Amino acid sequence: MEIQQDLKDGYENEKIGFEENDSHVDGSESSDTDDSEKEREEHYALERRVVELRKELSKSPNAYNTHVELISCLKKLGELDQLQHARESMHAIYPLTEELWLDWLRDEIKLSLSDEDKKKVESLFLRATGDYLSIDIWVEYIQFCLAGMDIGGAEALEKIRTVMEEAIRHGGLHVVKGGLLWDSYRDFEMAIYQSTKAKTETENINQAKKITHLFNRQLSVPLLDMERTWKEYNDWLEILDQKVETHVKASYDKAKIQLEKISPLEDTLLIAVENDDKAAVYRTYLDLEMNEIKDPSRIQALFERVVAEIPLYDAFWMDYCKYVDRQFKTAETTFAVFRRAVRNCPWNGPIWASYIFAAERYEKEDSFISGLVQNAFVAGLASAADLLAVWLGFIEYLVRKCKSDDSEQIVQLREAFTRATEHLHQSFDIEGDPECILLQYWAYFEAKKLNNMPKARELWRQIMGQGHGKSAQWWLARIQFERAHANDVTEVRKLFVKSINAVTSLDWPELIVKQWLQFEREEGDLQTMDNAQLRCDARMEKVKKERESKIVKDLDTGKGRKRGKTEENHDSVSIPPKKAKIGHNSASTTKSDTGNTTETRTNASQPVKPITIPQPIADPCRHANTVFLSNLDFNISEEDIRSTMSSSGTITDIRLVRDYKQRSKGFCYVEFSSSDEVKEALKRDREPLKGRPMFISPSEPDSALKHPAFKYQSTLEKKKLFVKGLASTTTKEDLENLFSKFGILKDVRLATFRTGISKGIAYVEFEDEVSATMAMNKTDGTTFQDRVLTVALSNPPPRYDKKTTDREELSLGGGARERKTQLSFVPISILRQAKSSTMPPPPPPLGAQKSNADFRSMLLNKK
């Protein structure tokens, strides 16, 4: 508000000043002969533009580009006071870039005449170096110190050395530009060495040791042009008549090896233009440093390079904050990075939440943490997920702090829960917290911490009322909560009754039935079990009718199909007749497959002559030109298949497999004119048709004897990304539009259920690894279609062959088939005993076979 008020005041004063200036110029236009007409027009245009920019900033103080343009205009006008005010106003909101800082610093250096002015410039340098790592700013700082101080004074020398050491600490590990700082430091010490030659021998020796020590330190750091530094070091030792020490040579060799590892990445960064390309390279660079080199100082220096070059990539800021917090574990270092992170990426909720967590760990006062939350809300969070992350971070802090016997803290916590839910609802409606995370957390707090089950149940009623009342999953979660925290049998049973009636037939009410019956086995008696069974049976009967009516409705509304009508010129598969029920002295008639003749089935006294089914002659060429389509919609017709598959080639035949009522079984055979057309058709595997993915595979007549092979790799694929968290409405085209900007796509596969509904996961394959890495770094954790994506390299778990030799046996046809053990229906406890027992089975009883009379005597205990 203060900044906005300053901008408004400045706008009014500026407007008045410019109006007076305009009137003055109008009155003395004839006397102003030195300036050309063009210069005057440019001057007036700049003044008018400044007025417009100040007016814009008074309405939108956070407009970054407007701040930059205002600073540029004021500098051209030469309005130094207003220019300084504009720079200060911008820096109060945003960190400044290297160019803006250098421009500001050089202007102030020109005006610094007194010692007080120089101190102000020094403080300005400290502010500049606190925003981002900039080697050029540090070099400018060093030059300013050298130009404005007396090198002969001991105090001045120590002050310059302090600045040099700070520069080395911040930028000395910069592989590309760090050598500039080291060279400046050595040149400074070398100048002192040259000036002390006329002094005592002790001073010369001490100064020479300082230079040698600087060489040793620099040669242990992997920097570009290390060979030149090594040559200068050897020349220096020759002057001193000394030899290279072993540990110095070892450190130099180690640094050269590290430089060889990172040089390809540095070369790639030099040619990278787009920020996305740089981000992908820096991600690989960080992985190398963190997993192989493992030097905390180098890792921190690399993070500083990353956030300085691409400061708006919040993922790097988040990783930097986590690394510093876990590695160094000091409040000063951690908070310094967090402060810069939220200034650069104020829209990122997880960064603010981590900031709150760190403040709690370092025992900051309540006012500090509350201030963080308020600053996060004012900063402008990007999405509902960001706002939810901040509220959760703050509420988690209050929960950990709250004591069950402190009524004031309980009231404060409940108020926070209320404000959070209202804030999310007002800002994003139901999308603010679609999973009801806050309400579930609140209900848990009331039940677990405060033993207030009525309040917890009320919160769960709110949850179920937010569109979850027809979901079996949410009802089971509600029931599980009740059992975990209260275990009120009556209340749980009421919930089961409500849930079985509320869940729709399309949302698998079988889950409710299963859990209810299990609950009654554990907690109920005969009457409650009987009542539950009756309710479940009645509900499932109703569900069955609802599903059947939906199927009939879908069949009636199907395109290109009439129920009960067979298609002409169709090579149908002959279906063997069912076995007849044999009665005493009875005969039955049945229609044949064609429906024109009847067959008479004789009674049991007449032998039944076995039917010989002729085996078709296999045509290998025909199978080679045929593909097998499965997972088809049951309402599909041959015309639908022909219109879809004809784009792959000339179709010579379509064999849609039907049941005895001439209804499609969901699979068919499509025969093409050549094998090349088959290859084109196979490329269309999982292509959607009427909302369901077609499974297309080669037609193999002996496929029943073969086990299907998994067609995708189950190892790490660096060119393929695994994407999860997708919305159910996401299409393949949406993914192609999202990922194609990162490189050439080779394939995009959206995983779906057999019904065609998306599983929420997909595989995106690129032509090269760099594009895949770039896409992963750019999209992981981002929001796409109101969902937070998780993107990683494809690395599925290995697939194991579940077939074992002891589970296979020969079938009647001579092939191998899987069989189930005969103990599959035996209780598990007995089955385990049977498996673990090493005793042989008891032998059969000896002796003659017993008669019925013997068994009767045994039953009556007669001897």
Coordinates of N, CA and C in Angstrom, one line a residue, residues 470 472 500 503-513 536 538-556 634-635 663:
K470 N -22.4 -40.4 -4.3 CA -22.7 -41.6 -5.1 C -21.5 -42.4 -5.4
A472 N -18.7 -45.2 -4.3 CA -18.4 -46.2 -3.4 C -17.1 -46.0 -2.7
I500 N -25.4 -48.3 0.4 CA -25.8 -49.3 -0.5 C -26.9 -48.8 -1.4
V503 N -25.0 -45.4 -3.7 CA -24.1 -45.7 -4.8 C -24.8 -46.2 -6.1
T504 N -24.4 -45.6 -7.2 CA -25.1 -46.0 -8.4 C -24.6 -47.3 -8.9
S505 N -25.4 -47.9 -9.8 CA -25.1 -49.2 -10.4 C -23.8 -49.1 -11.3
L506 N -23.4 -47.9 -11.7 CA -22.3 -47.8 -12.5 C -21.0 -47.6 -11.7
D507 N -21.1 -47.5 -10.4 CA -19.9 -47.2 -9.6 C -19.6 -48.4 -8.7
W508 N -19.9 -49.6 -9.1 CA -19.5 -50.8 -8.5 C -20.0 -50.9 -7.0
P509 N -21.3 -51.0 -6.8 CA -21.8 -51.2 -5.4 C -21.4 -52.5 -4.8
E510 N -20.8 -53.4 -5.6 CA -20.4 -54.7 -5.1 C -19.3 -54.5 -4.0
L511 N -18.6 -53.4 -4.1 CA -17.6 -53.1 -3.0 C -18.3 -52.9 -1.7
I512 N -19.4 -52.2 -1.7 CA -20.1 -51.9 -0.5 C -20.7 -53.2 0.1
V513 N -21.2 -54.0 -0.8 CA -21.8 -55.3 -0.4 C -20.7 -56.2 0.3
C536 N -28.7 -56.5 0.7 CA -27.7 -56.5 -0.4 C -28.2 -57.2 -1.6
A538 N -31.4 -57.6 -2.5 CA -32.4 -56.7 -3.1 C -31.7 -55.6 -3.9
R539 N -30.7 -55.0 -3.3 CA -30.1 -53.9 -4.1 C -29.3 -54.4 -5.3
M540 N -28.6 -55.6 -5.2 CA -27.9 -56.1 -6.3 C -28.9 -56.6 -7.4
E541 N -30.1 -57.1 -7.1 CA -31.1 -57.4 -8.1 C -31.5 -56.2 -8.8
K542 N -31.7 -55.1 -8.1 CA -32.1 -53.9 -8.8 C -30.9 -53.4 -9.6
V543 N -29.7 -53.5 -9.1 CA -28.5 -53.1 -9.9 C -28.4 -53.9 -11.2
K544 N -28.7 -55.2 -11.1 CA -28.7 -56.1 -12.3 C -29.7 -55.6 -13.3
K545 N -30.9 -55.3 -12.9 CA -31.9 -54.8 -13.8 C -31.5 -53.5 -14.5
E546 N -30.9 -52.6 -13.7 CA -30.5 -51.3 -14.2 C -29.5 -51.5 -15.3
R547 N -28.5 -52.4 -15.0 CA -27.5 -52.6 -16.0 C -28.0 -53.3 -17.3
E548 N -28.9 -54.2 -17.1 CA -29.5 -54.9 -18.3 C -30.3 -53.9 -19.1
S549 N -31.1 -53.1 -18.4 CA -31.9 -52.1 -19.2 C -31.0 -51.1 -19.9
K550 N -29.8 -50.8 -19.3 CA -28.9 -49.9 -20.0 C -28.3 -50.6 -21.3
I551 N -28.0 -51.9 -21.1 CA -27.4 -52.6 -22.3 C -28.5 -52.7 -23.4
V552 N -29.7 -53.0 -23.0 CA -30.8 -53.1 -24.0 C -31.0 -51.7 -24.7
K553 N -30.9 -50.7 -23.9 CA -31.1 -49.3 -24.5 C -29.9 -49.0 -25.4
D554 N -28.7 -49.4 -25.0 CA -27.6 -49.1 -25.9 C -27.7 -49.9 -27.2
L555 N -28.2 -51.2 -27.1 CA -28.4 -52.0 -28.3 C -29.4 -51.4 -29.2
D556 N -30.5 -50.9 -28.6 CA -31.6 -50.4 -29.4 C -31.2 -49.1 -30.1
F634 N -19.8 -53.6 -28.5 CA -20.7 -54.7 -28.8 C -21.8 -54.3 -29.8
N635 N -21.9 -53.0 -30.0 CA -22.9 -52.5 -31.0 C -22.3 -52.2 -32.3
R663 N -25.3 -61.6 -31.9 CA -24.8 -60.4 -31.3 C -23.3 -60.5 -31.3

